[in-house]
XYZ file of C-alpha atoms in Angstrom:
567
model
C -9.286 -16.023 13.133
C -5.453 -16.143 13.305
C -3.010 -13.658 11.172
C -0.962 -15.046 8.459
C 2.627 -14.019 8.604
C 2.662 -12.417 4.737
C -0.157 -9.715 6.869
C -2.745 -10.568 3.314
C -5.358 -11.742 6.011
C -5.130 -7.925 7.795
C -6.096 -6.305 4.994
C -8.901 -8.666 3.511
C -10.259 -7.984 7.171
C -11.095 -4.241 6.489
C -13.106 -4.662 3.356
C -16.879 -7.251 3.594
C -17.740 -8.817 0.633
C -19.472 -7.234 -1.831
C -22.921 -8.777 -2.661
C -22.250 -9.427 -6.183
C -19.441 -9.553 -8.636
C -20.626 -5.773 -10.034
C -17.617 -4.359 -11.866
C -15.014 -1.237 -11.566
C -14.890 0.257 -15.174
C -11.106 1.539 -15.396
C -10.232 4.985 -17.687
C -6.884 5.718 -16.501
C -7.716 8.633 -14.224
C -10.062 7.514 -11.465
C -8.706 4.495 -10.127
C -9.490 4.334 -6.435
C -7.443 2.209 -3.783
C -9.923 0.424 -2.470
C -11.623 -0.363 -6.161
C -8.196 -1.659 -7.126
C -7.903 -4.014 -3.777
C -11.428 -5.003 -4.596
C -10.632 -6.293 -8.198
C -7.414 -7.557 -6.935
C -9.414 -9.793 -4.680
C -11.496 -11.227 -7.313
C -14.828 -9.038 -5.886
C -15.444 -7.138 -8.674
C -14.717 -7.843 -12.224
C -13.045 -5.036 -14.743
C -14.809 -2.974 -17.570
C -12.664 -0.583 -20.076
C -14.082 2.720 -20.612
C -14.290 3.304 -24.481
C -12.684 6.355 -24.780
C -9.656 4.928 -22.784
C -9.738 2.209 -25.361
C -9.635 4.604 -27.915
C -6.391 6.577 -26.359
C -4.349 2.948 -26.602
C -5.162 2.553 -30.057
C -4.408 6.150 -31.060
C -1.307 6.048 -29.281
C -0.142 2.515 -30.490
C -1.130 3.669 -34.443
C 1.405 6.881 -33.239
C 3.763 4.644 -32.558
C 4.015 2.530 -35.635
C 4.022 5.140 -37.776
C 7.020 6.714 -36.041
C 8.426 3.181 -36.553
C 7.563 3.120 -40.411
C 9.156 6.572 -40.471
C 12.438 5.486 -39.102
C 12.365 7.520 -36.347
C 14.628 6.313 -33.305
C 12.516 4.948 -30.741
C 13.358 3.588 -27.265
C 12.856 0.334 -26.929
C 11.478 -0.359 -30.608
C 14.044 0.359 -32.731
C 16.331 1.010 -30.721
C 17.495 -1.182 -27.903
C 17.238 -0.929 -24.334
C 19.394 0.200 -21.412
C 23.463 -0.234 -22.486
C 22.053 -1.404 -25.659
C 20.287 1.738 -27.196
C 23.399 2.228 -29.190
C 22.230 -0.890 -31.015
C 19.823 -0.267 -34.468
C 17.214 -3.165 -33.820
C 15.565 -2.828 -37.906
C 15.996 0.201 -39.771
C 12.548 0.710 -41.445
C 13.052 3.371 -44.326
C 9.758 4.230 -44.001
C 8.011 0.941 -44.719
C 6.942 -1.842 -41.896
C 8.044 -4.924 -44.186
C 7.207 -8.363 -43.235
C 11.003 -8.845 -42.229
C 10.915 -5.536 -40.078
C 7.735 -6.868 -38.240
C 9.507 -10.181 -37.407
C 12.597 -8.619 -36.116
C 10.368 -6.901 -33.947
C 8.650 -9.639 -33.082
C 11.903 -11.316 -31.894
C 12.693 -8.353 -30.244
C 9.818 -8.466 -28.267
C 10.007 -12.447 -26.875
C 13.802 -11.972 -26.485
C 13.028 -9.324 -23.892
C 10.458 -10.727 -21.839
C 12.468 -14.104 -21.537
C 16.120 -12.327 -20.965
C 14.436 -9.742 -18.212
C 12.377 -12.475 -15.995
C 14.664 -12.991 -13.831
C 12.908 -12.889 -10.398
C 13.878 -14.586 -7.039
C 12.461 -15.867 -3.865
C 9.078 -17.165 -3.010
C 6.232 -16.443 -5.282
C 4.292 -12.879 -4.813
C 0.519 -13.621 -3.054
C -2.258 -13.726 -5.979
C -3.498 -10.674 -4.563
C -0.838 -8.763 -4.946
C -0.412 -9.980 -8.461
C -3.927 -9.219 -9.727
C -3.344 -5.694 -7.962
C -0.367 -5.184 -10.108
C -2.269 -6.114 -13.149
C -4.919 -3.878 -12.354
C -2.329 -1.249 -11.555
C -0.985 -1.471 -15.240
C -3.796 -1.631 -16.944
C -4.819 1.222 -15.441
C -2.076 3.093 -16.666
C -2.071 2.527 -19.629
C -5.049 3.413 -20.746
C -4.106 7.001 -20.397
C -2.770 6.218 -23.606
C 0.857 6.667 -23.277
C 2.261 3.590 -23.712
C 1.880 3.033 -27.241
C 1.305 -0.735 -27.012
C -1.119 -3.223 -28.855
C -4.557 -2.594 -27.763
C -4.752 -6.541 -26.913
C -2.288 -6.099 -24.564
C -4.840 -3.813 -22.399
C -7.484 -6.338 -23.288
C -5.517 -8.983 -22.206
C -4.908 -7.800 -18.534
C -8.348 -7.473 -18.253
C -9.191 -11.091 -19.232
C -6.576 -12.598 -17.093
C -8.015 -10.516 -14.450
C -12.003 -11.461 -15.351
C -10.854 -14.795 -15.847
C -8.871 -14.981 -12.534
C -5.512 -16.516 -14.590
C -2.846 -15.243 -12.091
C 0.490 -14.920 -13.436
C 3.510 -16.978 -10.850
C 5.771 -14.384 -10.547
C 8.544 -14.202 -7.605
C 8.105 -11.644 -5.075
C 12.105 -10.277 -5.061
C 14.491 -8.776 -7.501
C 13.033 -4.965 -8.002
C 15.814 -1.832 -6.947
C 12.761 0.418 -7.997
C 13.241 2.074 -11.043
C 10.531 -0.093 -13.211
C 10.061 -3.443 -11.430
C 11.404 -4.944 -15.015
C 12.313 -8.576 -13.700
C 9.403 -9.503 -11.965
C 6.572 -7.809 -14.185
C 8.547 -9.422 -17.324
C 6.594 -12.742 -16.045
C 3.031 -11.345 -16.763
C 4.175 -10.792 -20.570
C 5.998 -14.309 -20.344
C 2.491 -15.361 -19.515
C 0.474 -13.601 -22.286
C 2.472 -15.260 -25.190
C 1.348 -18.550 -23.818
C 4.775 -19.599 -21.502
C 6.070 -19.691 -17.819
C 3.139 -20.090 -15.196
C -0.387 -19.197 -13.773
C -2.544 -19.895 -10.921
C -6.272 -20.622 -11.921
C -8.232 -20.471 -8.766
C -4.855 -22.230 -6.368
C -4.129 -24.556 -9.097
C -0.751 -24.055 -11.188
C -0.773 -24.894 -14.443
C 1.109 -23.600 -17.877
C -0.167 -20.749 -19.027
C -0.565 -21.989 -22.477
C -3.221 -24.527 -21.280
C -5.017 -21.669 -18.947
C -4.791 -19.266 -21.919
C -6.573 -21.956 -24.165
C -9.064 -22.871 -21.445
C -10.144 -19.273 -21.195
C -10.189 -18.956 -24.745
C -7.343 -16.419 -24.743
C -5.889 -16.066 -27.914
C -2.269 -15.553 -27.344
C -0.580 -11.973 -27.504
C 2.068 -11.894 -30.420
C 3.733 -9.229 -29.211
C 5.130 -6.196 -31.509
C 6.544 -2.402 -31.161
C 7.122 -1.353 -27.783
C 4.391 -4.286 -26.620
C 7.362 -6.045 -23.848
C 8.807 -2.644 -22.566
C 5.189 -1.584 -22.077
C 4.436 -4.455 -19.758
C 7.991 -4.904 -18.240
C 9.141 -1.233 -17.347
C 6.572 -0.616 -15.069
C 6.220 0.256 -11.194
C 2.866 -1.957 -10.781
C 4.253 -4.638 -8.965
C 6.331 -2.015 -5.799
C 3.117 -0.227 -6.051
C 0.508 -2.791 -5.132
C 2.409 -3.512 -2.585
C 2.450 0.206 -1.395
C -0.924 0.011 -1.804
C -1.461 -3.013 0.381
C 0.509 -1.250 2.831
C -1.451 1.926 2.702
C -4.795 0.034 3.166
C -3.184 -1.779 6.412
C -1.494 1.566 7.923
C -4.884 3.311 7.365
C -6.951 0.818 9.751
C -4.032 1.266 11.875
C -3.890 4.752 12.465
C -7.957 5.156 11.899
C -8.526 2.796 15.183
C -5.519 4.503 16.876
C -8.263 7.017 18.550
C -10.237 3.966 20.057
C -7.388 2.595 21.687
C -5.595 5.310 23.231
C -8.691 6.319 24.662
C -9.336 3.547 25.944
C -6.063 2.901 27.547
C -6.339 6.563 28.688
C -9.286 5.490 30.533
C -7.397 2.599 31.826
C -4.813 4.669 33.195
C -7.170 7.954 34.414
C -5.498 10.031 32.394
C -5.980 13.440 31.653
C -7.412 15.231 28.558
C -6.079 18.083 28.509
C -2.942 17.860 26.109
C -5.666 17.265 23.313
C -8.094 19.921 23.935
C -9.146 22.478 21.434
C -7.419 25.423 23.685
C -4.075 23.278 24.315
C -3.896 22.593 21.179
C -4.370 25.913 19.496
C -1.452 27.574 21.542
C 0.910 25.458 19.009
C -1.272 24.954 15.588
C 0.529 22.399 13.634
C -1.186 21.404 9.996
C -4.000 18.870 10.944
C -3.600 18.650 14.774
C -7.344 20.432 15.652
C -8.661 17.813 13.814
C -6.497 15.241 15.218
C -7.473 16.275 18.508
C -11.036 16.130 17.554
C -10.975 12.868 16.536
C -9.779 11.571 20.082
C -12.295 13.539 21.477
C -14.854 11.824 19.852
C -13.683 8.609 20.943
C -13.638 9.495 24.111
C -17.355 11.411 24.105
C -19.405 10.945 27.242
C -16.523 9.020 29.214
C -15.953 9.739 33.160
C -12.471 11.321 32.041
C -14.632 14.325 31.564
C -15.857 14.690 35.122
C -13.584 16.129 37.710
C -12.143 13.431 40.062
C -9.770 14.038 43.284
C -6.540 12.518 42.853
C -6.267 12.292 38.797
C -2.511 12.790 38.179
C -2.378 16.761 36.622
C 0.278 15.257 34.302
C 0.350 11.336 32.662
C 3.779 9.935 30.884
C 4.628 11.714 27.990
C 3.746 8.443 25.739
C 0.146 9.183 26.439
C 0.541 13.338 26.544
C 1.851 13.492 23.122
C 0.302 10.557 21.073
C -2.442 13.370 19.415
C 0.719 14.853 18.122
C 2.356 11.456 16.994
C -0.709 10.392 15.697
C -1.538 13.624 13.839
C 2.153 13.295 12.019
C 1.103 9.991 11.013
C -1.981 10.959 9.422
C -0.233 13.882 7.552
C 2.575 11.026 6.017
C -0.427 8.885 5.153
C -2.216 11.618 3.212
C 1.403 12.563 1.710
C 1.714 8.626 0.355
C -1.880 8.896 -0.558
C -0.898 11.367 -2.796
C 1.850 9.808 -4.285
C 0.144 6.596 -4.824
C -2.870 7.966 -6.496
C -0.414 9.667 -9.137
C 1.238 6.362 -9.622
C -2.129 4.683 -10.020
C -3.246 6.835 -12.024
C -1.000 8.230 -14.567
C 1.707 6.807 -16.705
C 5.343 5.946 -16.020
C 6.307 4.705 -19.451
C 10.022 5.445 -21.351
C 9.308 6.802 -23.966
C 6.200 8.773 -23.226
C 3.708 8.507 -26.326
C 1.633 11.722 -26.196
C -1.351 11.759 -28.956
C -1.926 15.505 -30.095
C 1.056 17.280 -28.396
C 1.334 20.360 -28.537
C 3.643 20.950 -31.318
C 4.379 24.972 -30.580
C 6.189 24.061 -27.958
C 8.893 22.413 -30.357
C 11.158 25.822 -30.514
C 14.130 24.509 -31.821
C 15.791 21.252 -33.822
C 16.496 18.774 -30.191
C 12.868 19.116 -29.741
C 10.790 19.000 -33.148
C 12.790 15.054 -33.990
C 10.557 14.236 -31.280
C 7.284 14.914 -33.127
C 5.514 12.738 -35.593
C 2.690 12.874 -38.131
C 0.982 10.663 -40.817
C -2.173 9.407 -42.245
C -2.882 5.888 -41.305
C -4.708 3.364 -43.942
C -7.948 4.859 -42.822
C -7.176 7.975 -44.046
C -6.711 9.357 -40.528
C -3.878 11.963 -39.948
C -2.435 10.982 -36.455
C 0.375 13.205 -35.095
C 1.820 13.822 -31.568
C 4.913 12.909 -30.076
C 7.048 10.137 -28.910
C 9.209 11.632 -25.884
C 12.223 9.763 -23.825
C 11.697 10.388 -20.226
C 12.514 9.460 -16.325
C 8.991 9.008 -15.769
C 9.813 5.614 -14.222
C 11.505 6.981 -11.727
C 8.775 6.313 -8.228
C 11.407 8.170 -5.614
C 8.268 10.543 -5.168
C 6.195 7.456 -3.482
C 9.299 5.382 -2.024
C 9.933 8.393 0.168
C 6.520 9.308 1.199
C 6.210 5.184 2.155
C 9.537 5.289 4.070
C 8.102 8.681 6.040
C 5.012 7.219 7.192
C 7.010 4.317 7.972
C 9.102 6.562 10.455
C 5.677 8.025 11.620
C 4.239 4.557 12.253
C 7.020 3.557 14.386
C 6.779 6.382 16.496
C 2.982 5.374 16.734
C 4.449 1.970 17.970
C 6.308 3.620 20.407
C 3.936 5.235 22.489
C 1.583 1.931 22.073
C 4.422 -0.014 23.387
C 5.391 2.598 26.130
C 1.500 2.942 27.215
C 0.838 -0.311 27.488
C 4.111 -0.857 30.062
C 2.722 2.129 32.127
C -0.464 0.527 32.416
C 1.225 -2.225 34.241
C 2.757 -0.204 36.497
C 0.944 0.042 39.540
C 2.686 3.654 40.592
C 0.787 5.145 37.436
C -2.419 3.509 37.514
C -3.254 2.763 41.426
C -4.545 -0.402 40.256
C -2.824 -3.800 41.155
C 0.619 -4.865 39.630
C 0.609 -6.316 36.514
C -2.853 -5.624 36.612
C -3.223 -8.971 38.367
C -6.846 -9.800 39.872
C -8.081 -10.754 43.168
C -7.805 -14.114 42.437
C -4.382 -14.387 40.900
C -2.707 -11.753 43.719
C 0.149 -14.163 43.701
C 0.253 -14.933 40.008
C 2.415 -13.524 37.401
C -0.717 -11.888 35.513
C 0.625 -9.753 32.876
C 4.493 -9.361 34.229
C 5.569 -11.639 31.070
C 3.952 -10.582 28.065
C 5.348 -7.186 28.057
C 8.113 -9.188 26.064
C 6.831 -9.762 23.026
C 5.395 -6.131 22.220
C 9.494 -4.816 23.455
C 9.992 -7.552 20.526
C 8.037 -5.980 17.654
C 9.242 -2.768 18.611
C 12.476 -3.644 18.001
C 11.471 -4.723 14.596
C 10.063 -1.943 13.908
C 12.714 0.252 15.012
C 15.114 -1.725 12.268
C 12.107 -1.505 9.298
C 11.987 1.835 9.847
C 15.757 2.601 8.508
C 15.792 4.082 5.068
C 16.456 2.101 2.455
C 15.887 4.052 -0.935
C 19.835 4.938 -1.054
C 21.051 0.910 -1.123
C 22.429 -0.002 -4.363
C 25.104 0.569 -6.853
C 25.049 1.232 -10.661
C 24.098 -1.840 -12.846
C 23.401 -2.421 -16.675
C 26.867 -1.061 -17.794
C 26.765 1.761 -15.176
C 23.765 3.495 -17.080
C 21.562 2.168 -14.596
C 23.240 4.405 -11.654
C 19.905 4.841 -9.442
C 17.491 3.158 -7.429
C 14.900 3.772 -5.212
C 13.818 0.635 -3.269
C 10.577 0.851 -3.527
C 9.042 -2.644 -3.606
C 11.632 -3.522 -0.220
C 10.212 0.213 1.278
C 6.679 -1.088 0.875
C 7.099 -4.410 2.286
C 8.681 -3.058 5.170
C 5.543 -0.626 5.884
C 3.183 -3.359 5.225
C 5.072 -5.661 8.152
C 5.387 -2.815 10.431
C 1.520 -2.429 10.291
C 1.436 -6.120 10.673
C 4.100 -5.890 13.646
C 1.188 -3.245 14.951
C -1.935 -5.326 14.939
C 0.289 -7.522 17.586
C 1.406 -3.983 19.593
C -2.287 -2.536 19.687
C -3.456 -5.797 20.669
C -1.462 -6.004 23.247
C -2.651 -2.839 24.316
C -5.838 -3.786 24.315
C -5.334 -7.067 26.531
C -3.771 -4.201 29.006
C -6.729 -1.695 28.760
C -9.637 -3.858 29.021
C -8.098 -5.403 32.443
C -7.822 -1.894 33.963
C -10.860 -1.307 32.573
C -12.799 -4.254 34.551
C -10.851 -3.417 37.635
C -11.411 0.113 37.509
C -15.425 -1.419 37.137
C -14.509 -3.577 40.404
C -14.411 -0.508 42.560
C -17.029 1.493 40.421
C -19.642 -0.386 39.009
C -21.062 2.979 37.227
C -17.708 3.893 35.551
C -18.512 4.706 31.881
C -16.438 4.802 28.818
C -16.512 6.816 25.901
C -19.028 6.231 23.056
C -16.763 4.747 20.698
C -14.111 3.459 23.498
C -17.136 1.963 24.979
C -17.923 -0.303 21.610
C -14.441 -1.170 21.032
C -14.311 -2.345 24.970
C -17.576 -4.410 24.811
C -16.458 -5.722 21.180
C -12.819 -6.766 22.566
C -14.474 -8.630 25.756
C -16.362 -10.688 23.077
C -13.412 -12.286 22.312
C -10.903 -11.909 24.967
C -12.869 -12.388 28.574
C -11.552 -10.506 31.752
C -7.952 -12.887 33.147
C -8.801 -14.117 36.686
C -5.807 -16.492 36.963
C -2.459 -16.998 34.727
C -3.201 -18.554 31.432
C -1.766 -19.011 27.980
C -1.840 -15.414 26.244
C -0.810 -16.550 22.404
C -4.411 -17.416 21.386
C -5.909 -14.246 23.604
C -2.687 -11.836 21.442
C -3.996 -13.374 17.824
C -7.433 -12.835 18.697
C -6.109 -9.357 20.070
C -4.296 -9.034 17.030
C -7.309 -9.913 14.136
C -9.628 -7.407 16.194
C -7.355 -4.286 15.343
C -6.953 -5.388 11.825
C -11.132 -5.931 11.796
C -12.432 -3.245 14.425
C -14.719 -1.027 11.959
C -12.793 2.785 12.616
C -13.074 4.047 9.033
C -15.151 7.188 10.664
C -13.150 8.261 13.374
C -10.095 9.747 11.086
C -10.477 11.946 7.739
C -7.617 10.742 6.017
C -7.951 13.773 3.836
C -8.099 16.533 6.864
C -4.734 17.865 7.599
C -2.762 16.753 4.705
C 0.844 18.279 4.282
């Protein structure tokens, strides 16, 4: 099975199929990242817990009634951005039928002025992960929007109507001009996707028997200023940079064995002479791989010291797993909590309002029920995702140095001076062949690609929106970049494999008893089931895809704790 170039077929590779279409039930707290990639890819189906429910409502009847009061609200009656100069109605403490159409025109007016995305349309997947994202968040009940609006994402989602929305056009501070497309879709306009097919969304809506969201209040900033969109794709490329540095064990001891390395930068003692966060365990983990292998027993003539690409990868790949857990982090407060403007907060605490700038904030009424709702309504910078942009762009930086020594092993193992073995690792029968003297190019390729993705890019930008909007944090062009250095990987580790597994059978050649480690030994036998042995020059490209889908498939969940270590 061959890669596609947009790197969605490397993750759908690390997760089977469930059995049945059983359901994640979201509550705005406990959203996992493989539950959300599961929904996203149509596996599992999405229940609302109640009492999440019940927080949207709440917060939504909070919300009104701060409207009704006349109380100056972001985005509701006030406007947006430059604009929040600009009265929108002026309620006087009654929601007449003219207020509720000005908002109402409010509302449309921003989701058609802010969709205003460009270049080729996001992948479904990452658009139901979005959705799932933001419905996520808010049901912590801090949004204040329409309860359909909640309800809504999850029919599109059960219903697999896929809002078209293009995959550019986010500086990462609330991906406003490409999410503005869902709500475009939810009051029946722009397009969908039903199962491939594009069609308008008015016609999906009615198929599904979707009644169509007439949006009010703070409805469009609710689903427009959001992160959901720059985060699925952080979360895509978490998910691939996981298998990547989870099978990173398996294949540098493997090409350790390759080469006849030596073990001892990784030992427990070594190690503990210079005990950076995580690196026991680290060490562990390749010594596991590498459990039972003839690296173990004495042998005359083992060099006492290998390249440094191969002494210090326990260390490289120990930083890596530290800037994974760091993004892990990150990402699960982004999936997980709310980054709305304002911030509706049912039952704050209203001691805390010590003085006059802090108690406008508050509100309190009975509602037609005979209720008494009261909390606050609370401008923030909680959009702000610089927290998660730079814990992508570090592991990003940690990845390519994991790239590095891949790319640098894989040349030594060439090498005849380091390994003893033949050059280019050429066979008996192909002694005057090229054998692998070529296709050391195209891994010197991707890590020159990588070296470029790896540049930061969370400070490019300038101010916007009448110079209010005088930030940015990238984070939707950080995440792609980390999602095609992981895909720029699979090739690299592949490659490293095609090395490995030759030494491997000519190391065999001479010593028909050599043995591999335990889980070096499956990943061997598993690679030779695709790739055989090369006996004479061939074409590599099908051997490097092949290569290439193995790393991305190779089951390694077990040999790193993602949580072990963590900064």
């Amino acid at each position: 099975m061959k890669k596609t170039t947009t790197g969605i077929l490397c993750v759908s590779l690390l997760f089977p199929l469930f059995a049945s279409a059983s359901s994640v039930t979201l509550d705005g707290h406990s959203l996992t990242l493989d539950e959300a990639w599961a929904i996203a890819q149509g596996q599992k189906q999405v229940d609302i817990a109640s009492t999440a429910m019940n927080r949207v409502d709440k917060a939504n009847k909070l919300l009104m009634i701060a409207a009704g009061k006349g109380v100056p609200v972001y985005g509701l009656t006030v406007g947006v951005g430059l604009n929040k100069d600009k009265s929108l109605f002026d309620a006087h403490g009654k929601l007449t039928p003219e207020v509720i159409q000005a908002s109402r025109e409010f509302n449309i007016n921003a989701l058609h002025a802010h969709a205003a995305g460009v270049g080729p349309d996001m992948p479904d997947e990452l658009v139901r992960l979005a959705m799932v994202i933001r419905l996520n968040t808010m049901l912590t009940g801090n949004t204040g929007a329409q309860p359909q609006v909640a309800r809504m994402y999850q029919q599109l989602l059960n219903k697999h109507i896929t809002p078209v929305i293009p995959s550019r056009g986010s500086v990462g501070e609330a991906d406003i001009t490409l999410a503005s497309h869902i709500g475009d879709v939810m009051i029946g306009e722009w397009r969908v996707r039903v199962n491939g097919t594009e069609m308008a969304s008015a016609k999906a809506l009615q198929q599904a028997g979707i009644a169509k969201l007439e949006p009010l209040g703070k409805d469009a900033l609710s689903i427009l200023s959001s992160n959901a969109i720059s985060a699925a794709y952080s979360a895509k490329a978490l998910l691939e940079s996981r298998q990547i540095i989870n099978i990173t064990p398996a294949v540098f001891g493997l090409s350790l064995e390759a080469l006849d390395g030596n073990v001892a930068p990784f030992l427990y003692q070594s190690l503990s002479v210079r005990p950076f966060p995580g690196v026991q365990d680290t060490g562990g983990s390749i010594r596991n791989a590498l459990s039972g292998s003839y690296l173990w027993q004495h042998q005359d003539g083992r060099p006492l010291q290998d390249p440094l690409s191969f002494r210090t990868t326990v260390f490289v790949l120990n930083e890596a797993r530290r800037e994974w857990n760091e993004a892990w982090q990150m990402l699960e407060i982004q999936l997980n909590s709310s980054d709305d403007n304002p911030a509706v907060i049912v039952d704050a605490d209203h001691s805390l309002a010590e003085n006059s700038q802090v108690e406008q904030y508050f509100v309190s009424a009975t509602d037609a029920n005979g209720e008494t709702i009261s909390g606050a309504i609370f401008p923030t910078s909680n959009f702000e995702p610089l927290p998660l942009a730079l814990a992508i762009q570090n592991l990003s930086l940690a990845m390519g140095h994991l790239a590095h020594n891949s790319v640098q092993r894989t040349l030594h193992l060439s090498d005849d001076h380091f390994t003893g073995l033949s050059r280019f690792l050429a066979s008996d029968t192909n002694q005057k062949g090229h054998a692998f003297g070529a296709i050391q190019k195209p891994q010197v390729a991707l890590l020159a690609d990588i070296r470029d993705l790896v540049n930061p890019v969370s400070l490019d930008g300038q101010p916007m929106a009448g110079t209010i909007e005088d930030t940015y944090t990238n984070n939707l062009r950080a995440s792609k970049r980390l999602s095609q250095i992981a895909d720029d990987m699979c090739n690299i580790y592949g490659l490293e494999l095609l090395h490995a597994s030759q030494a491997i059978d000519l190391r065999k050649q001479k010593k028909p008893d050599l043995k591999l480690g335990e889980l070096t030994g499956k990943l061997f036998a598993t690679y030779r089931e695709k790739v055989p042995f090369v006996t004479q020059d061939r074409i590599f490209s099908d051997n490097i895809a092949d290569s290439s889908a193995m790393v991305a498939s190779f089951p390694a969940s077990s040999l790193v704790s993602m949580k072990t270590g963590s900064k």
